[in-house]
């Protein structure tokens, strides 16, 4: 996936929304900016498949040598799949943040959270303001 | 209200080399340039260069310098050989730790003795004020000392790792490899006089340099170029913290505070009580064998989740202590932590659990340090 085609949460998660008939599915990861800011990743906790999450709710954690950060779900829905091999291959975040390092897929049940997400240009502006 | 952060003489270098600058005790310091783990490994395997200019540096000279220091620090200053450096503590009347410091016994070009103290950046003003108060002694009168704070006139650079002495050697006219551990000597660096000491805070061999502020960049750039030959690198405060934690060294504000006495912290070796008079001496005599207070311990966790400062330590359902520092050890490849725990549990191989954000992670108590260099 190309970073330009994705949506972003203030908390640095990216979202790719796929429509399938009446259903909408979100694939979620964390941005290259976030990976660079965290550095030295040591631990990832994935959400559980089947869990109902609300947009903005913590649904996992990612830990670096320096600190731990919550992962926030950018959308409301049900976790239908997680990238189970990712916690053992954390270098993937560095190598392919918008592809192989996807974290979870969520079936969107309420579109409320989607409106809050930024496009790539707006997200880049936020990153520039955070100074990096 | 925002306060202006202090800059070391190497600030511009850090910024132009990708240093992520953070506020540390009022100084803008690089926490890392790229990867903490890479900087940590460079130090263990070759050499790491650290700007530690934020540490406070005081010179103390004059006829009463020695007797004055002898009555404020926990270890004897009298009897220190020329060039010798001692790790010591400054304690308050109740034996709580005001700071952990290095005392250097040096000699000037005229052959006169003087002393230098290196204190923690965050305690610089506090210790200065404390010393000023202690200058006046009810029995001995006011100490006749000349003293000044040379922190901003100088820079301090730590060169740490198995290649450290090799890269420092060409820059100074003294043979640093012959310098004994915890000794220092004044030398002529390329850009002016400098002090080289065989000291550090990483668990590796190495040295620390104190050079005039205006020659700091020149010395630093020479070190960077020399270090690069061995895959050594500049390292930030992040790596400094993981290195010192692996080496079991306490950090003021985490393992050490005014509420902790030296014996609890495992720093009994840094306290001489016999025939001494310094603030806290009598309190420490009573505290030495007090088993009711928590003790510092080290833990290795079996999972991957990292315990952080403030997390609770449990023995069964009972909260028995807390974590003061924790990280993921790049050398051991496991989460490690230091903290304070009920004294009977601060024994190697004792199993406890650490509450890592709501989940109890099994932890094994280990002898400190976590890491000891082999050569």
CSV table of C-alpha atoms in Angstrom, one decimal:
chain,number,residue,atom,x,y,z
A,1,UNK,CA,0.0,0.0,0.0
A,2,UNK,CA,1.1,3.5,-0.7
A,3,UNK,CA,1.2,6.0,2.2
A,4,UNK,CA,-0.5,8.6,0.1
A,5,UNK,CA,-3.6,6.4,-0.3
A,6,UNK,CA,-4.1,5.8,3.5
A,7,UNK,CA,-5.9,7.6,6.2
A,8,UNK,CA,-4.3,8.4,9.5
A,9,UNK,CA,-5.2,8.8,13.1
A,10,UNK,CA,-3.7,11.6,15.3
A,11,UNK,CA,-2.1,8.8,17.3
A,12,UNK,CA,-0.1,7.7,14.2
A,13,UNK,CA,-2.0,4.6,13.1
A,14,UNK,CA,-2.7,4.3,9.4
A,15,UNK,CA,-6.0,2.9,8.0
A,16,UNK,CA,-6.8,1.4,4.7
A,17,UNK,CA,-10.5,1.0,4.1
A,18,UNK,CA,-11.8,-1.7,1.7
A,19,UNK,CA,-15.4,-1.8,0.6
A,20,UNK,CA,-17.0,-5.2,-0.1
A,21,UNK,CA,-20.6,-4.8,-1.0
A,22,UNK,CA,-22.3,-3.2,2.0
A,23,UNK,CA,-19.4,-4.0,4.3
A,24,UNK,CA,-16.4,-2.0,5.0
A,25,UNK,CA,-13.1,-3.5,6.3
A,26,UNK,CA,-10.2,-1.5,7.8
A,27,UNK,CA,-6.6,-2.7,7.8
A,28,UNK,CA,-4.5,-1.0,10.4
A,29,UNK,CA,-0.8,-0.4,11.0
A,30,UNK,CA,1.5,2.3,12.3
A,31,UNK,CA,3.1,5.0,10.3
A,32,UNK,CA,6.8,5.2,9.3
A,33,UNK,CA,7.0,8.3,11.4
A,34,UNK,CA,5.8,6.4,14.4
A,35,UNK,CA,8.2,3.6,13.8
A,36,UNK,CA,11.1,6.1,13.5
A,37,UNK,CA,10.0,7.9,16.6
A,38,UNK,CA,9.7,4.7,18.7
A,39,UNK,CA,12.9,2.9,17.4
A,40,UNK,CA,14.3,-0.2,19.0
A,41,UNK,CA,11.1,-2.1,19.1
A,42,UNK,CA,11.0,-5.0,21.6
A,43,UNK,CA,7.4,-6.1,22.1
A,44,UNK,CA,4.1,-6.0,20.3
A,45,UNK,CA,0.8,-7.0,21.9
A,46,UNK,CA,-1.9,-7.7,19.3
A,47,UNK,CA,-5.6,-7.3,20.0
A,48,UNK,CA,-7.7,-10.5,20.3
A,49,UNK,CA,-9.6,-11.7,17.3
A,50,UNK,CA,-13.4,-11.2,17.9
A,51,UNK,CA,-12.9,-8.2,20.1
A,52,UNK,CA,-15.3,-5.3,19.7
A,53,UNK,CA,-13.4,-2.0,19.7
A,54,UNK,CA,-14.4,1.6,19.6
A,55,UNK,CA,-12.6,4.3,17.7
A,56,UNK,CA,-9.9,5.8,20.0
A,57,UNK,CA,-9.8,2.8,22.3
A,58,UNK,CA,-6.5,1.2,23.2
A,59,UNK,CA,-6.5,-2.3,21.6
A,60,UNK,CA,-2.8,-3.3,21.9
A,61,UNK,CA,0.6,-2.0,22.9
A,62,UNK,CA,3.9,-1.5,21.2
A,63,UNK,CA,7.1,-1.2,23.3
A,64,UNK,CA,10.5,0.0,22.5
A,65,UNK,CA,13.7,0.0,24.7
A,66,UNK,CA,12.8,3.5,25.8
A,67,UNK,CA,9.0,3.4,26.4
A,68,UNK,CA,5.7,1.7,25.9
A,69,UNK,CA,2.9,3.1,23.7
A,70,UNK,CA,-0.7,2.1,23.4
A,71,UNK,CA,-2.1,1.2,20.0
A,72,UNK,CA,-5.4,2.9,19.4
A,73,UNK,CA,-8.1,1.5,17.1
A,74,UNK,CA,-8.8,4.3,14.6
A,75,UNK,CA,-12.3,2.7,13.8
A,76,UNK,CA,-15.2,1.1,15.5
A,77,UNK,CA,-15.9,-2.5,14.8
A,78,UNK,CA,-14.9,-6.1,15.3
A,79,UNK,CA,-11.3,-7.4,15.1
A,80,UNK,CA,-11.5,-10.1,12.4
A,81,UNK,CA,-7.9,-10.9,11.8
A,82,UNK,CA,-4.5,-10.1,13.3
A,83,UNK,CA,-1.0,-10.4,11.9
A,84,UNK,CA,0.0,-13.2,14.2
A,85,UNK,CA,3.6,-13.5,13.0
A,86,UNK,CA,4.4,-9.9,13.5
A,87,UNK,CA,5.4,-9.9,17.2
A,88,UNK,CA,8.2,-12.3,16.3
A,89,UNK,CA,9.3,-10.2,13.4
A,90,UNK,CA,9.4,-6.6,14.7
A,91,UNK,CA,12.0,-5.6,12.1
A,92,UNK,CA,9.1,-5.7,9.6
A,93,UNK,CA,7.9,-2.3,11.0
A,94,UNK,CA,11.1,-0.8,9.7
A,95,UNK,CA,11.2,-2.7,6.4
A,96,UNK,CA,7.6,-2.4,5.3
A,97,UNK,CA,5.4,-0.3,7.6
A,98,UNK,CA,2.5,0.0,5.1
A,99,UNK,CA,2.5,-3.6,3.9
A,100,UNK,CA,3.8,-6.6,5.8
A,101,UNK,CA,3.7,-4.8,9.1
A,102,UNK,CA,-0.1,-4.5,9.1
A,103,UNK,CA,-1.4,-5.1,12.6
A,104,UNK,CA,-5.1,-6.0,12.5
A,105,UNK,CA,-8.1,-6.0,10.3
A,106,UNK,CA,-11.4,-4.7,11.6
A,107,UNK,CA,-14.9,-5.0,10.2
A,108,UNK,CA,-16.3,-1.6,10.6
A,109,UNK,CA,-19.6,-1.5,12.4
A,110,UNK,CA,-20.0,2.2,12.9
A,111,UNK,CA,-18.5,4.9,10.7
A,112,UNK,CA,-18.4,7.5,13.3
A,113,UNK,CA,-14.6,7.3,13.8
A,114,UNK,CA,-13.8,7.6,10.1
A,115,UNK,CA,-14.6,11.2,9.9
A,116,UNK,CA,-11.9,12.0,12.4
A,117,UNK,CA,-9.1,10.5,10.3
A,118,UNK,CA,-6.7,12.6,8.2
A,119,UNK,CA,-5.5,12.2,4.7
A,120,UNK,CA,-1.8,11.9,4.0
A,121,UNK,CA,-1.2,15.6,3.4
A,122,UNK,CA,-2.9,16.5,6.7
A,123,UNK,CA,-1.0,13.8,8.5
A,124,UNK,CA,2.3,14.9,7.1
A,125,UNK,CA,1.6,18.4,8.4
A,126,UNK,CA,0.9,17.0,11.8
A,127,UNK,CA,4.2,15.1,11.7
A,128,UNK,CA,6.1,18.2,10.6
A,129,UNK,CA,4.6,20.1,13.6
A,130,UNK,CA,5.7,17.4,16.0
A,131,UNK,CA,9.1,18.1,14.7
A,132,UNK,CA,11.1,15.3,13.2
B,1,UNK,CA,6.2,29.6,31.5
B,2,UNK,CA,9.0,28.1,29.5
B,3,UNK,CA,12.5,28.1,30.7
B,4,UNK,CA,15.5,28.2,28.4
B,5,UNK,CA,17.3,24.9,28.3
B,6,UNK,CA,21.1,25.0,28.7
B,7,UNK,CA,23.3,23.9,25.8
B,8,UNK,CA,26.6,22.1,26.1
B,9,UNK,CA,29.4,23.2,23.8
B,10,UNK,CA,28.5,20.2,21.5
B,11,UNK,CA,24.8,21.1,21.1
B,12,UNK,CA,25.1,22.2,17.5
B,13,UNK,CA,27.0,19.0,16.6
B,14,UNK,CA,24.3,16.9,18.2
B,15,UNK,CA,21.5,18.7,16.3
B,16,UNK,CA,23.3,18.5,13.0
B,17,UNK,CA,24.0,14.8,13.5
B,18,UNK,CA,20.4,13.8,14.1
B,19,UNK,CA,20.5,13.9,17.8
B,20,UNK,CA,17.0,13.8,19.3
B,21,UNK,CA,17.2,16.5,21.9
B,22,UNK,CA,15.3,16.2,25.1
B,23,UNK,CA,15.2,18.2,28.3
B,24,UNK,CA,17.4,16.5,30.9
B,25,UNK,CA,17.8,18.4,34.2
B,26,UNK,CA,17.4,21.7,32.4
B,27,UNK,CA,19.9,20.8,29.6
B,28,UNK,CA,19.0,20.0,26.0
B,29,UNK,CA,20.7,16.7,25.5
B,30,UNK,CA,20.6,14.0,22.8
B,31,UNK,CA,18.7,10.9,23.9
B,32,UNK,CA,19.8,9.1,20.8
B,33,UNK,CA,21.1,9.8,17.3
B,34,UNK,CA,19.5,6.8,15.6
B,35,UNK,CA,19.0,3.6,17.5
B,36,UNK,CA,19.6,3.2,21.3
B,37,UNK,CA,20.4,-0.5,20.8
B,38,UNK,CA,23.0,0.2,18.0
B,39,UNK,CA,24.6,2.9,20.2
B,40,UNK,CA,24.6,0.5,23.2
B,41,UNK,CA,26.2,-2.3,21.2
B,42,UNK,CA,28.8,0.0,19.7
B,43,UNK,CA,29.8,0.8,23.3
B,44,UNK,CA,30.0,-2.8,24.4
B,45,UNK,CA,31.7,-4.0,21.2
B,46,UNK,CA,34.0,-1.0,20.3
B,47,UNK,CA,33.5,2.5,21.7
B,48,UNK,CA,30.8,4.9,22.5
B,49,UNK,CA,31.2,8.7,22.8
B,50,UNK,CA,29.0,10.5,25.3
B,51,UNK,CA,28.6,14.2,25.8
B,52,UNK,CA,28.2,14.4,29.6
B,53,UNK,CA,28.9,18.1,29.9
B,54,UNK,CA,25.7,18.6,31.7
B,55,UNK,CA,27.2,17.0,34.8
B,56,UNK,CA,28.2,19.6,37.4
B,57,UNK,CA,31.9,20.3,38.0
B,58,UNK,CA,33.2,22.2,41.0
B,59,UNK,CA,36.8,23.0,41.8
B,60,UNK,CA,37.7,23.3,45.4
B,61,UNK,CA,41.2,24.6,46.5
B,62,UNK,CA,42.6,26.5,49.4
B,63,UNK,CA,44.2,25.5,52.7
B,64,UNK,CA,41.1,23.8,54.1
B,65,UNK,CA,39.9,22.0,51.0
B,66,UNK,CA,40.7,18.6,52.2
B,67,UNK,CA,39.4,18.9,55.7
B,68,UNK,CA,36.3,20.6,54.4
B,69,UNK,CA,35.5,17.8,52.0
B,70,UNK,CA,36.3,15.2,54.6
B,71,UNK,CA,33.5,16.5,56.7
B,72,UNK,CA,30.8,16.6,53.9
B,73,UNK,CA,31.2,13.4,51.9
B,74,UNK,CA,30.7,9.8,53.0
B,75,UNK,CA,34.2,8.6,52.2
B,76,UNK,CA,37.5,9.8,53.5
B,77,UNK,CA,39.1,12.4,51.3
B,78,UNK,CA,42.2,12.6,53.5
B,79,UNK,CA,44.7,10.0,52.3
B,80,UNK,CA,43.6,10.1,48.7
B,81,UNK,CA,46.6,9.9,46.5
B,82,UNK,CA,47.4,12.5,43.8
B,83,UNK,CA,45.3,11.7,40.8
B,84,UNK,CA,43.0,9.4,42.7
B,85,UNK,CA,39.2,9.6,42.2
B,86,UNK,CA,36.7,8.3,44.7
B,87,UNK,CA,33.0,7.6,44.3
B,88,UNK,CA,31.2,9.0,47.3
B,89,UNK,CA,27.9,10.2,48.5
B,90,UNK,CA,26.6,13.4,50.1
B,91,UNK,CA,24.0,12.7,52.7
B,92,UNK,CA,21.7,14.8,54.8
B,93,UNK,CA,21.4,14.6,58.6
B,94,UNK,CA,19.1,11.6,58.5
B,95,UNK,CA,21.4,9.7,56.2
B,96,UNK,CA,19.3,10.3,53.0
B,97,UNK,CA,21.3,10.6,49.8
B,98,UNK,CA,21.6,14.2,48.5
B,99,UNK,CA,23.8,13.1,45.6
B,100,UNK,CA,26.3,10.6,44.4
B,101,UNK,CA,29.5,12.2,43.3
B,102,UNK,CA,33.1,11.7,42.2
B,103,UNK,CA,35.8,13.4,44.2
B,104,UNK,CA,39.1,14.0,42.3
B,105,UNK,CA,42.3,14.7,44.2
B,106,UNK,CA,44.5,16.7,41.7
B,107,UNK,CA,47.6,18.8,41.7
B,108,UNK,CA,48.1,22.1,39.9
B,109,UNK,CA,51.2,23.0,37.9
B,110,UNK,CA,52.7,24.7,41.0
B,111,UNK,CA,52.4,21.4,42.9
B,112,UNK,CA,49.4,22.6,45.0
B,113,UNK,CA,46.7,20.1,45.9
B,114,UNK,CA,43.2,20.8,44.8
B,115,UNK,CA,40.0,18.9,44.5
B,116,UNK,CA,37.3,18.5,41.9
B,117,UNK,CA,33.8,17.3,42.4
B,118,UNK,CA,31.6,15.9,39.6
B,119,UNK,CA,27.9,16.0,40.7
B,120,UNK,CA,24.7,15.1,38.9
B,121,UNK,CA,23.3,17.7,36.6
B,122,UNK,CA,19.9,17.8,38.5
B,123,UNK,CA,21.7,18.3,41.8
B,124,UNK,CA,24.2,20.9,40.9
B,125,UNK,CA,22.5,23.9,42.6
B,126,UNK,CA,21.4,21.8,45.5
B,127,UNK,CA,24.9,20.5,46.2
B,128,UNK,CA,26.5,23.9,45.7
B,129,UNK,CA,24.1,25.4,48.3
B,130,UNK,CA,24.6,22.5,50.6
B,131,UNK,CA,28.4,22.8,50.5
B,132,UNK,CA,28.1,26.5,51.0
B,133,UNK,CA,26.0,25.9,54.2
B,134,UNK,CA,28.5,23.3,55.4
B,135,UNK,CA,31.4,25.7,55.0
B,136,UNK,CA,30.7,27.0,58.3
B,137,UNK,CA,31.3,24.5,61.0
B,138,UNK,CA,30.3,25.1,64.6
B,139,UNK,CA,33.6,23.7,66.0
B,140,UNK,CA,36.1,24.3,63.2
B,141,UNK,CA,34.9,27.6,62.0
B,142,UNK,CA,34.4,28.7,58.4
B,143,UNK,CA,36.5,26.7,56.0
B,144,UNK,CA,39.1,28.6,54.1
B,145,UNK,CA,38.5,27.4,50.5
B,146,UNK,CA,38.5,28.9,47.0
B,147,UNK,CA,35.9,27.2,45.0
B,148,UNK,CA,34.1,27.7,41.8
B,149,UNK,CA,31.6,26.0,39.5
B,150,UNK,CA,33.5,25.3,36.2
B,151,UNK,CA,30.6,23.4,34.6
B,152,UNK,CA,30.0,25.9,31.8
B,153,UNK,CA,33.7,26.7,31.3
B,154,UNK,CA,34.4,23.1,30.3
B,155,UNK,CA,33.0,20.2,28.5
B,156,UNK,CA,33.0,16.6,29.7
B,157,UNK,CA,33.2,13.7,27.3
B,158,UNK,CA,32.9,10.0,28.2
B,159,UNK,CA,34.7,7.6,25.9
B,160,UNK,CA,33.6,4.1,26.8
B,161,UNK,CA,34.2,0.6,25.5
B,162,UNK,CA,37.0,-1.9,24.7
B,163,UNK,CA,38.5,0.5,22.1
B,164,UNK,CA,38.2,3.6,24.3
B,165,UNK,CA,41.8,4.0,25.4
B,166,UNK,CA,43.1,3.3,22.0
B,167,UNK,CA,41.3,6.3,20.5
B,168,UNK,CA,41.9,8.7,23.3
B,169,UNK,CA,45.7,7.9,23.4
B,170,UNK,CA,46.8,10.0,20.4
B,171,UNK,CA,44.9,13.1,21.7
B,172,UNK,CA,46.8,13.4,24.9
B,173,UNK,CA,50.4,13.6,26.0
B,174,UNK,CA,49.9,11.1,28.8
B,175,UNK,CA,49.6,7.3,28.3
B,176,UNK,CA,46.0,6.7,29.3
B,177,UNK,CA,46.5,2.9,29.1
B,178,UNK,CA,48.9,3.2,32.1
B,179,UNK,CA,46.4,5.3,34.1
B,180,UNK,CA,45.0,3.2,36.9
B,181,UNK,CA,41.3,2.6,37.3
B,182,UNK,CA,39.7,5.6,39.1
B,183,UNK,CA,42.8,7.8,38.6
B,184,UNK,CA,43.0,11.0,36.6
B,185,UNK,CA,45.7,13.2,35.3
B,186,UNK,CA,46.0,16.7,33.7
B,187,UNK,CA,47.3,16.6,30.2
B,188,UNK,CA,47.8,18.8,27.2
B,189,UNK,CA,45.1,18.0,24.7
B,190,UNK,CA,45.4,19.3,21.2
B,191,UNK,CA,43.2,22.3,21.9
B,192,UNK,CA,44.5,23.1,25.4
B,193,UNK,CA,44.8,21.5,28.8
B,194,UNK,CA,42.5,18.7,29.7
B,195,UNK,CA,41.8,16.2,32.4
B,196,UNK,CA,41.7,12.5,31.5
B,197,UNK,CA,40.4,10.0,34.0
B,198,UNK,CA,39.9,6.3,33.9
B,199,UNK,CA,36.2,6.4,35.0
B,200,UNK,CA,32.8,5.8,33.5
B,201,UNK,CA,29.2,4.9,33.9
B,202,UNK,CA,28.7,2.0,31.4
B,203,UNK,CA,30.4,-1.1,32.9
B,204,UNK,CA,33.1,-0.9,30.2
B,205,UNK,CA,36.7,0.2,30.5
B,206,UNK,CA,37.2,3.7,29.2
B,207,UNK,CA,37.8,7.3,30.3
B,208,UNK,CA,36.2,10.6,30.8
B,209,UNK,CA,37.7,13.9,29.5
B,210,UNK,CA,37.2,17.3,30.9
B,211,UNK,CA,38.4,19.9,28.4
B,212,UNK,CA,37.9,23.7,28.0
B,213,UNK,CA,34.5,24.5,26.4
B,214,UNK,CA,36.2,26.2,23.4
B,215,UNK,CA,38.2,23.1,22.5
B,216,UNK,CA,35.4,20.6,23.1
B,217,UNK,CA,34.2,20.4,19.5
B,218,UNK,CA,37.7,19.8,18.1
B,219,UNK,CA,38.3,17.0,20.6
B,220,UNK,CA,34.9,15.5,20.0
B,221,UNK,CA,35.3,15.5,16.2
B,222,UNK,CA,38.7,13.8,16.5
B,223,UNK,CA,37.2,11.2,18.7
B,224,UNK,CA,34.2,10.6,16.3
B,225,UNK,CA,36.6,10.1,13.4
B,226,UNK,CA,38.8,7.7,15.4
B,227,UNK,CA,35.8,5.8,16.8
B,228,UNK,CA,34.4,5.3,13.3
B,229,UNK,CA,37.4,3.2,12.4
B,230,UNK,CA,36.2,0.6,14.9
B,231,UNK,CA,32.5,1.0,14.2
B,232,UNK,CA,32.2,3.1,17.3
B,233,UNK,CA,29.8,6.0,17.5
B,234,UNK,CA,28.4,8.9,19.4
B,235,UNK,CA,25.8,7.7,21.9
B,236,UNK,CA,23.0,9.5,23.6
B,237,UNK,CA,21.5,9.4,27.1
B,238,UNK,CA,19.2,6.5,26.1
B,239,UNK,CA,22.2,4.2,25.6
B,240,UNK,CA,23.9,5.7,28.6
B,241,UNK,CA,20.9,4.6,30.7
B,242,UNK,CA,20.6,1.0,29.3
B,243,UNK,CA,24.4,0.6,29.7
B,244,UNK,CA,24.5,1.8,33.3
B,245,UNK,CA,21.4,-0.3,34.2
B,246,UNK,CA,23.0,-3.5,32.8
B,247,UNK,CA,26.1,-2.6,34.8
B,248,UNK,CA,23.9,-2.3,38.0
B,249,UNK,CA,24.8,1.3,38.6
B,250,UNK,CA,22.3,3.4,40.4
B,251,UNK,CA,21.0,6.7,38.9
B,252,UNK,CA,20.0,9.6,41.1
B,253,UNK,CA,16.3,10.4,41.0
B,254,UNK,CA,15.6,6.7,40.3
B,255,UNK,CA,17.5,4.4,42.6
B,256,UNK,CA,18.9,7.2,44.8
B,257,UNK,CA,17.0,10.0,46.6
B,258,UNK,CA,16.8,11.8,49.9
B,259,UNK,CA,14.5,9.1,51.1
B,260,UNK,CA,17.0,6.3,50.5
B,261,UNK,CA,20.1,5.6,52.6
B,262,UNK,CA,23.3,4.3,51.1
B,263,UNK,CA,23.0,0.8,52.7
B,264,UNK,CA,19.6,0.3,51.2
B,265,UNK,CA,21.0,1.2,47.8
B,266,UNK,CA,23.8,-1.3,48.2
B,267,UNK,CA,26.3,1.5,48.4
B,268,UNK,CA,27.7,0.6,51.8
B,269,UNK,CA,31.2,0.4,50.3
B,270,UNK,CA,31.0,4.1,49.6
B,271,UNK,CA,30.4,5.0,53.3
B,272,UNK,CA,33.2,5.2,55.9
B,273,UNK,CA,31.8,5.7,59.3
B,274,UNK,CA,34.8,5.0,61.6
B,275,UNK,CA,36.3,8.2,63.1
B,276,UNK,CA,34.3,10.4,60.8
B,277,UNK,CA,32.1,13.4,61.2
B,278,UNK,CA,29.9,14.3,58.3
B,279,UNK,CA,26.1,15.1,58.0
B,280,UNK,CA,24.2,11.9,58.4
B,281,UNK,CA,27.1,10.0,59.9
B,282,UNK,CA,25.4,9.2,63.2
B,283,UNK,CA,22.1,8.4,61.5
B,284,UNK,CA,23.9,6.0,59.2
B,285,UNK,CA,25.6,4.2,62.0
B,286,UNK,CA,22.2,3.3,63.3
B,287,UNK,CA,20.8,2.5,59.8
B,288,UNK,CA,23.6,0.2,58.8
B,289,UNK,CA,22.0,-2.8,60.3
B,290,UNK,CA,18.4,-1.8,60.0
B,291,UNK,CA,16.6,-4.7,58.3
B,292,UNK,CA,13.2,-3.1,58.3
B,293,UNK,CA,13.9,-0.9,55.3
B,294,UNK,CA,13.6,-2.1,51.6
B,295,UNK,CA,16.7,-2.9,49.7
B,296,UNK,CA,17.8,-2.4,46.2
B,297,UNK,CA,17.4,-5.5,44.0
B,298,UNK,CA,17.7,-6.5,40.4
B,299,UNK,CA,15.2,-8.6,38.4
B,300,UNK,CA,15.2,-10.5,35.1
B,301,UNK,CA,11.8,-11.1,33.6
B,302,UNK,CA,10.9,-14.1,31.6
B,303,UNK,CA,8.5,-12.4,29.2
B,304,UNK,CA,9.1,-9.7,26.7
B,305,UNK,CA,7.2,-6.9,28.4
B,306,UNK,CA,9.3,-4.3,30.0
B,307,UNK,CA,8.9,-3.2,33.6
B,308,UNK,CA,9.1,0.6,34.0
B,309,UNK,CA,9.7,3.0,36.8
B,310,UNK,CA,6.9,2.9,39.4
B,311,UNK,CA,5.6,-0.5,38.7
B,312,UNK,CA,4.7,-2.6,41.7
B,313,UNK,CA,6.5,-5.8,42.8
B,314,UNK,CA,4.5,-8.6,44.4
B,315,UNK,CA,5.2,-11.7,46.5
B,316,UNK,CA,2.0,-13.6,46.1
B,317,UNK,CA,-0.8,-11.1,46.7
B,318,UNK,CA,1.3,-8.8,48.8
B,319,UNK,CA,2.9,-5.7,47.4
B,320,UNK,CA,6.5,-5.9,48.5
B,321,UNK,CA,8.3,-3.2,46.5
B,322,UNK,CA,8.5,-1.2,43.3
B,323,UNK,CA,10.6,-0.7,40.2
B,324,UNK,CA,12.9,2.3,40.0
B,325,UNK,CA,14.4,1.6,36.5
B,326,UNK,CA,13.6,-0.9,33.9
B,327,UNK,CA,14.5,-1.5,30.3
B,328,UNK,CA,15.0,-4.2,27.7
B,329,UNK,CA,18.6,-5.3,28.0
B,330,UNK,CA,20.2,-5.2,24.6
B,331,UNK,CA,23.1,-7.3,25.8
B,332,UNK,CA,21.1,-10.0,27.6
B,333,UNK,CA,18.1,-9.8,25.3
B,334,UNK,CA,15.6,-9.9,28.2
B,335,UNK,CA,13.7,-7.2,30.2
B,336,UNK,CA,15.6,-6.2,33.3
B,337,UNK,CA,14.7,-3.9,36.2
B,338,UNK,CA,16.1,-2.5,39.4
B,339,UNK,CA,14.0,-1.4,42.4
B,340,UNK,CA,13.4,-1.6,46.1
B,341,UNK,CA,11.9,-4.6,47.8
B,342,UNK,CA,11.4,-6.0,51.3
B,343,UNK,CA,14.8,-6.9,52.5
B,344,UNK,CA,14.3,-10.7,52.9
B,345,UNK,CA,13.3,-10.8,49.2
B,346,UNK,CA,16.3,-8.9,47.9
B,347,UNK,CA,18.2,-12.2,47.6
B,348,UNK,CA,19.3,-13.9,44.4
B,349,UNK,CA,17.0,-16.4,42.9
B,350,UNK,CA,13.9,-15.2,44.8
B,351,UNK,CA,10.9,-15.3,42.6
B,352,UNK,CA,8.6,-12.3,42.6
B,353,UNK,CA,6.0,-10.9,40.2
B,354,UNK,CA,6.0,-7.4,38.6
B,355,UNK,CA,2.8,-5.8,37.7
B,356,UNK,CA,3.4,-4.7,34.1
B,357,UNK,CA,0.3,-2.7,33.2
B,358,UNK,CA,-2.2,-4.9,34.9
B,359,UNK,CA,-0.5,-8.3,34.3
B,360,UNK,CA,1.7,-10.0,36.7
B,361,UNK,CA,5.0,-11.0,35.0
B,362,UNK,CA,7.2,-13.5,36.8
B,363,UNK,CA,10.6,-12.1,37.7
B,364,UNK,CA,13.7,-13.7,39.1
B,365,UNK,CA,15.9,-11.8,41.6
B,366,UNK,CA,19.5,-11.7,40.5
B,367,UNK,CA,22.8,-10.4,41.8
B,368,UNK,CA,23.8,-7.1,40.4
B,369,UNK,CA,25.3,-6.2,38.0
B,370,UNK,CA,23.3,-7.8,35.2
B,371,UNK,CA,26.3,-7.5,33.0
B,372,UNK,CA,30.0,-7.7,33.8
B,373,UNK,CA,32.7,-7.3,31.2
B,374,UNK,CA,34.9,-10.2,30.6
B,375,UNK,CA,38.2,-8.5,30.0
